[in-house]
């Protein structure tokens, strides 16, 4: 990375385009997810080696249950295999792993692996946060309901933030969405209130360290005013 570059603290990825990537190659969609999952490891490592402290990934939204059963199964299977393989790296590189989303809707096997990995890595500070069975609106509704259950009659920004899955994380500085789509798709809507948005036509399986550095360098030139002058 060039000197004087402003590296974002927290980057969120909407990893889009696995299906189109596979189609371009005349392969089934699940092949695209397979390549997408392989790419996760490379991009996450590149993030931490470039000085990013928190990485959030959109792996499976609450809406994604509407995809064909074989595709849902494939993504869940890839998540399980990724975690089994990546635990060593998490420990070696002192990366905290966490999942944002409703773990109750996942298979026992995947949920138990997630909980175990979260427990083993909980004291590290660099963070890999994966959104699984996640929806941004639902996250806020849940937060408010939890506050009400505590007997409060009013909420404020701080109480809501403190009851989100990401209560211990700073807000997202930079959102990167691959594949040319320009929307947020219910991805950490609260935490992205002041994010910069970087859209690239590159499909997720092709997004590499060079693409990441282009995004950081673009971010570095942004003038973030947070509503002030
Ligand atoms: C979007 O592409 C991708 C997803 C909904 C799934 C993302 C999952 C992975 C990258 C694999 C598992 C994740 C981890 C963290 C190991 P799309 O299917 O919507 O592509 P399309 O828009 O081209 O159809």
PDB file of N, CA and C and ligand atoms in Angstrom, residues 14-22 29 32-38 40-41 57-61 64 67 71 74-76 78-80 82-83 130 132 177 179 181 183 203-204, ligand 1:
ATOM      1  N   UNK A  14     -20.301  -7.018  -0.115  1.00  0.00           N
ATOM      2  CA  UNK A  14     -21.474  -7.709  -0.658  1.00  0.00           C
ATOM      3  C   UNK A  14     -20.928  -8.503  -1.840  1.00  0.00           C
ATOM      4  N   UNK A  15     -20.775  -9.800  -1.603  1.00  0.00           N
ATOM      5  CA  UNK A  15     -20.029 -10.668  -2.540  1.00  0.00           C
ATOM      6  C   UNK A  15     -20.974 -11.151  -3.633  1.00  0.00           C
ATOM      7  N   UNK A  16     -21.182 -10.323  -4.620  1.00  0.00           N
ATOM      8  CA  UNK A  16     -22.213 -10.624  -5.616  1.00  0.00           C
ATOM      9  C   UNK A  16     -21.583 -11.095  -6.934  1.00  0.00           C
ATOM     10  N   UNK A  17     -22.311 -11.917  -7.654  1.00  0.00           N
ATOM     11  CA  UNK A  17     -21.906 -12.285  -9.010  1.00  0.00           C
ATOM     12  C   UNK A  17     -21.378 -13.702  -9.177  1.00  0.00           C
ATOM     13  N   UNK A  18     -21.496 -14.530  -8.141  1.00  0.00           N
ATOM     14  CA  UNK A  18     -21.020 -15.918  -8.261  1.00  0.00           C
ATOM     15  C   UNK A  18     -21.755 -16.670  -9.373  1.00  0.00           C
ATOM     16  N   UNK A  19     -23.083 -16.469  -9.416  1.00  0.00           N
ATOM     17  CA  UNK A  19     -23.900 -17.180 -10.399  1.00  0.00           C
ATOM     18  C   UNK A  19     -23.541 -16.769 -11.815  1.00  0.00           C
ATOM     19  N   UNK A  20     -23.405 -15.441 -12.034  1.00  0.00           N
ATOM     20  CA  UNK A  20     -23.070 -14.955 -13.391  1.00  0.00           C
ATOM     21  C   UNK A  20     -21.673 -15.404 -13.803  1.00  0.00           C
ATOM     22  N   UNK A  21     -20.759 -15.446 -12.837  1.00  0.00           N
ATOM     23  CA  UNK A  21     -19.390 -15.876 -13.122  1.00  0.00           C
ATOM     24  C   UNK A  21     -19.418 -17.322 -13.657  1.00  0.00           C
ATOM     25  N   UNK A  22     -20.217 -18.167 -12.992  1.00  0.00           N
ATOM     26  CA  UNK A  22     -20.311 -19.567 -13.402  1.00  0.00           C
ATOM     27  C   UNK A  22     -20.965 -19.675 -14.782  1.00  0.00           C
ATOM     28  N   UNK A  29     -24.436 -22.865 -11.264  1.00  0.00           N
ATOM     29  CA  UNK A  29     -24.303 -21.767 -10.293  1.00  0.00           C
ATOM     30  C   UNK A  29     -23.462 -22.175  -9.072  1.00  0.00           C
ATOM     31  N   UNK A  32     -19.907 -21.500  -9.167  1.00  0.00           N
ATOM     32  CA  UNK A  32     -19.584 -20.097  -8.871  1.00  0.00           C
ATOM     33  C   UNK A  32     -19.471 -19.867  -7.364  1.00  0.00           C
ATOM     34  N   UNK A  33     -20.384 -20.477  -6.601  1.00  0.00           N
ATOM     35  CA  UNK A  33     -20.316 -20.315  -5.134  1.00  0.00           C
ATOM     36  C   UNK A  33     -19.045 -20.958  -4.581  1.00  0.00           C
ATOM     37  N   UNK A  34     -18.701 -22.102  -5.169  1.00  0.00           N
ATOM     38  CA  UNK A  34     -17.468 -22.791  -4.750  1.00  0.00           C
ATOM     39  C   UNK A  34     -16.259 -21.856  -4.934  1.00  0.00           C
ATOM     40  N   UNK A  35     -16.163 -21.255  -6.118  1.00  0.00           N
ATOM     41  CA  UNK A  35     -15.038 -20.351  -6.411  1.00  0.00           C
ATOM     42  C   UNK A  35     -15.129 -19.104  -5.532  1.00  0.00           C
ATOM     43  N   UNK A  36     -16.360 -18.660  -5.290  1.00  0.00           N
ATOM     44  CA  UNK A  36     -16.565 -17.498  -4.429  1.00  0.00           C
ATOM     45  C   UNK A  36     -16.059 -17.770  -3.019  1.00  0.00           C
ATOM     46  N   UNK A  37     -16.339 -18.959  -2.524  1.00  0.00           N
ATOM     47  CA  UNK A  37     -15.898 -19.323  -1.175  1.00  0.00           C
ATOM     48  C   UNK A  37     -14.365 -19.403  -1.129  1.00  0.00           C
ATOM     49  N   UNK A  38     -13.768 -19.959  -2.183  1.00  0.00           N
ATOM     50  CA  UNK A  38     -12.293 -20.024  -2.219  1.00  0.00           C
ATOM     51  C   UNK A  38     -11.701 -18.616  -2.188  1.00  0.00           C
ATOM     52  N   UNK A  40     -12.938 -16.019  -0.706  1.00  0.00           N
ATOM     53  CA  UNK A  40     -13.131 -15.348   0.585  1.00  0.00           C
ATOM     54  C   UNK A  40     -11.824 -15.346   1.380  1.00  0.00           C
ATOM     55  N   UNK A  41     -11.201 -16.509   1.432  1.00  0.00           N
ATOM     56  CA  UNK A  41      -9.980 -16.644   2.228  1.00  0.00           C
ATOM     57  C   UNK A  41      -8.903 -15.661   1.752  1.00  0.00           C
ATOM     58  N   UNK A  57     -18.737  -9.716   5.940  1.00  0.00           N
ATOM     59  CA  UNK A  57     -19.088 -10.345   4.662  1.00  0.00           C
ATOM     60  C   UNK A  57     -20.559 -10.713   4.651  1.00  0.00           C
ATOM     61  N   UNK A  58     -21.220 -10.489   3.517  1.00  0.00           N
ATOM     62  CA  UNK A  58     -22.623 -10.898   3.383  1.00  0.00           C
ATOM     63  C   UNK A  58     -22.640 -12.269   2.723  1.00  0.00           C
ATOM     64  N   UNK A  59     -22.838 -13.306   3.511  1.00  0.00           N
ATOM     65  CA  UNK A  59     -22.795 -14.658   2.944  1.00  0.00           C
ATOM     66  C   UNK A  59     -24.178 -15.222   2.658  1.00  0.00           C
ATOM     67  N   UNK A  60     -25.167 -14.896   3.522  1.00  0.00           N
ATOM     68  CA  UNK A  60     -26.497 -15.496   3.332  1.00  0.00           C
ATOM     69  C   UNK A  60     -27.548 -14.624   4.015  1.00  0.00           C
ATOM     70  N   UNK A  61     -28.430 -14.060   3.208  1.00  0.00           N
ATOM     71  CA  UNK A  61     -29.459 -13.175   3.784  1.00  0.00           C
ATOM     72  C   UNK A  61     -30.700 -13.993   4.140  1.00  0.00           C
ATOM     73  N   UNK A  64     -32.341 -15.194   1.138  1.00  0.00           N
ATOM     74  CA  UNK A  64     -31.703 -16.240   0.325  1.00  0.00           C
ATOM     75  C   UNK A  64     -32.307 -17.638   0.535  1.00  0.00           C
ATOM     76  N   UNK A  67     -34.000 -19.333  -2.444  1.00  0.00           N
ATOM     77  CA  UNK A  67     -33.278 -19.940  -3.589  1.00  0.00           C
ATOM     78  C   UNK A  67     -33.527 -21.450  -3.608  1.00  0.00           C
ATOM     79  N   UNK A  71     -29.086 -25.075  -3.921  1.00  0.00           N
ATOM     80  CA  UNK A  71     -28.160 -23.930  -3.817  1.00  0.00           C
ATOM     81  C   UNK A  71     -27.980 -23.520  -2.350  1.00  0.00           C
ATOM     82  N   UNK A  74     -25.714 -25.975  -0.777  1.00  0.00           N
ATOM     83  CA  UNK A  74     -24.325 -25.782  -1.216  1.00  0.00           C
ATOM     84  C   UNK A  74     -23.671 -24.631  -0.435  1.00  0.00           C
ATOM     85  N   UNK A  75     -24.395 -23.517  -0.287  1.00  0.00           N
ATOM     86  CA  UNK A  75     -23.805 -22.356   0.418  1.00  0.00           C
ATOM     87  C   UNK A  75     -23.546 -22.721   1.889  1.00  0.00           C
ATOM     88  N   UNK A  76     -24.508 -23.417   2.512  1.00  0.00           N
ATOM     89  CA  UNK A  76     -24.330 -23.816   3.922  1.00  0.00           C
ATOM     90  C   UNK A  76     -23.133 -24.761   4.062  1.00  0.00           C
ATOM     91  N   UNK A  78     -20.565 -24.892   2.058  1.00  0.00           N
ATOM     92  CA  UNK A  78     -19.324 -24.122   1.847  1.00  0.00           C
ATOM     93  C   UNK A  78     -18.954 -23.347   3.113  1.00  0.00           C
ATOM     94  N   UNK A  79     -19.962 -22.825   3.801  1.00  0.00           N
ATOM     95  CA  UNK A  79     -19.685 -22.088   5.042  1.00  0.00           C
ATOM     96  C   UNK A  79     -19.080 -23.024   6.089  1.00  0.00           C
ATOM     97  N   UNK A  80     -19.649 -24.213   6.186  1.00  0.00           N
ATOM     98  CA  UNK A  80     -19.152 -25.197   7.155  1.00  0.00           C
ATOM     99  C   UNK A  80     -17.702 -25.559   6.840  1.00  0.00           C
ATOM    100  N   UNK A  82     -15.551 -23.938   5.026  1.00  0.00           N
ATOM    101  CA  UNK A  82     -14.683 -22.764   5.170  1.00  0.00           C
ATOM    102  C   UNK A  82     -14.244 -22.626   6.630  1.00  0.00           C
ATOM    103  N   UNK A  83     -15.210 -22.773   7.539  1.00  0.00           N
ATOM    104  CA  UNK A  83     -14.890 -22.592   8.969  1.00  0.00           C
ATOM    105  C   UNK A  83     -13.943 -23.665   9.482  1.00  0.00           C
ATOM    106  N   UNK A 130     -19.199 -12.532   9.760  1.00  0.00           N
ATOM    107  CA  UNK A 130     -19.924 -13.040   8.585  1.00  0.00           C
ATOM    108  C   UNK A 130     -21.429 -12.984   8.843  1.00  0.00           C
ATOM    109  N   UNK A 132     -24.843 -14.307   8.280  1.00  0.00           N
ATOM    110  CA  UNK A 132     -25.481 -15.552   7.830  1.00  0.00           C
ATOM    111  C   UNK A 132     -26.904 -15.568   8.393  1.00  0.00           C
ATOM    112  N   UNK A 177     -19.319  -3.553  -3.194  1.00  0.00           N
ATOM    113  CA  UNK A 177     -20.244  -4.519  -3.799  1.00  0.00           C
ATOM    114  C   UNK A 177     -19.726  -4.880  -5.180  1.00  0.00           C
ATOM    115  N   UNK A 179     -19.916  -7.038  -8.924  1.00  0.00           N
ATOM    116  CA  UNK A 179     -20.826  -7.471  -9.995  1.00  0.00           C
ATOM    117  C   UNK A 179     -21.680  -6.372 -10.617  1.00  0.00           C
ATOM    118  N   UNK A 181     -24.014  -4.416  -9.444  1.00  0.00           N
ATOM    119  CA  UNK A 181     -25.296  -4.013  -8.839  1.00  0.00           C
ATOM    120  C   UNK A 181     -25.029  -2.874  -7.861  1.00  0.00           C
ATOM    121  N   UNK A 183     -26.895  -1.519  -4.996  1.00  0.00           N
ATOM    122  CA  UNK A 183     -27.898  -1.427  -3.924  1.00  0.00           C
ATOM    123  C   UNK A 183     -27.338  -2.074  -2.665  1.00  0.00           C
ATOM    124  N   UNK A 203     -16.825  -9.539 -10.945  1.00  0.00           N
ATOM    125  CA  UNK A 203     -17.658 -10.543 -10.274  1.00  0.00           C
ATOM    126  C   UNK A 203     -16.869 -11.101  -9.073  1.00  0.00           C
ATOM    127  N   UNK A 204     -17.576 -11.464  -7.992  1.00  0.00           N
ATOM    128  CA  UNK A 204     -16.878 -11.813  -6.749  1.00  0.00           C
ATOM    129  C   UNK A 204     -15.729 -12.828  -6.926  1.00  0.00           C
TER     130      UNK A 204
HETATM  131  C1  LIG B   1     -24.185 -13.660  -4.454  1.00  0.00           C
HETATM  132  O1  LIG B   1     -23.986 -14.130  -5.775  1.00  0.00           O
HETATM  133  C2  LIG B   1     -23.617 -14.593  -3.518  1.00  0.00           C
HETATM  134  C3  LIG B   1     -24.291 -15.213  -2.506  1.00  0.00           C
HETATM  135  C4  LIG B   1     -25.726 -14.995  -2.235  1.00  0.00           C
HETATM  136  C5  LIG B   1     -23.633 -16.194  -1.641  1.00  0.00           C
HETATM  137  C6  LIG B   1     -22.285 -15.797  -1.134  1.00  0.00           C
HETATM  138  C7  LIG B   1     -21.616 -17.016  -0.680  1.00  0.00           C
HETATM  139  C8  LIG B   1     -20.316 -17.338  -0.878  1.00  0.00           C
HETATM  140  C9  LIG B   1     -19.334 -16.415  -1.504  1.00  0.00           C
HETATM  141  C10 LIG B   1     -19.798 -18.674  -0.482  1.00  0.00           C
HETATM  142  C11 LIG B   1     -19.736 -18.973   0.976  1.00  0.00           C
HETATM  143  C12 LIG B   1     -19.263 -17.882   1.839  1.00  0.00           C
HETATM  144  C13 LIG B   1     -18.210 -17.951   2.711  1.00  0.00           C
HETATM  145  C14 LIG B   1     -17.976 -16.834   3.666  1.00  0.00           C
HETATM  146  C15 LIG B   1     -17.266 -19.081   2.767  1.00  0.00           C
HETATM  147  P1  LIG B   1     -25.239 -14.561  -6.634  1.00  0.00           P
HETATM  148  O2  LIG B   1     -25.478 -16.008  -6.456  1.00  0.00           O
HETATM  149  O3  LIG B   1     -26.404 -13.707  -6.295  1.00  0.00           O
HETATM  150  O4  LIG B   1     -24.712 -14.265  -8.073  1.00  0.00           O
HETATM  151  P2  LIG B   1     -25.572 -13.758  -9.318  1.00  0.00           P
HETATM  152  O5  LIG B   1     -26.169 -12.430  -8.909  1.00  0.00           O
HETATM  153  O6  LIG B   1     -24.552 -13.628 -10.395  1.00  0.00           O
HETATM  154  O7  LIG B   1     -26.599 -14.801  -9.582  1.00  0.00           O
END
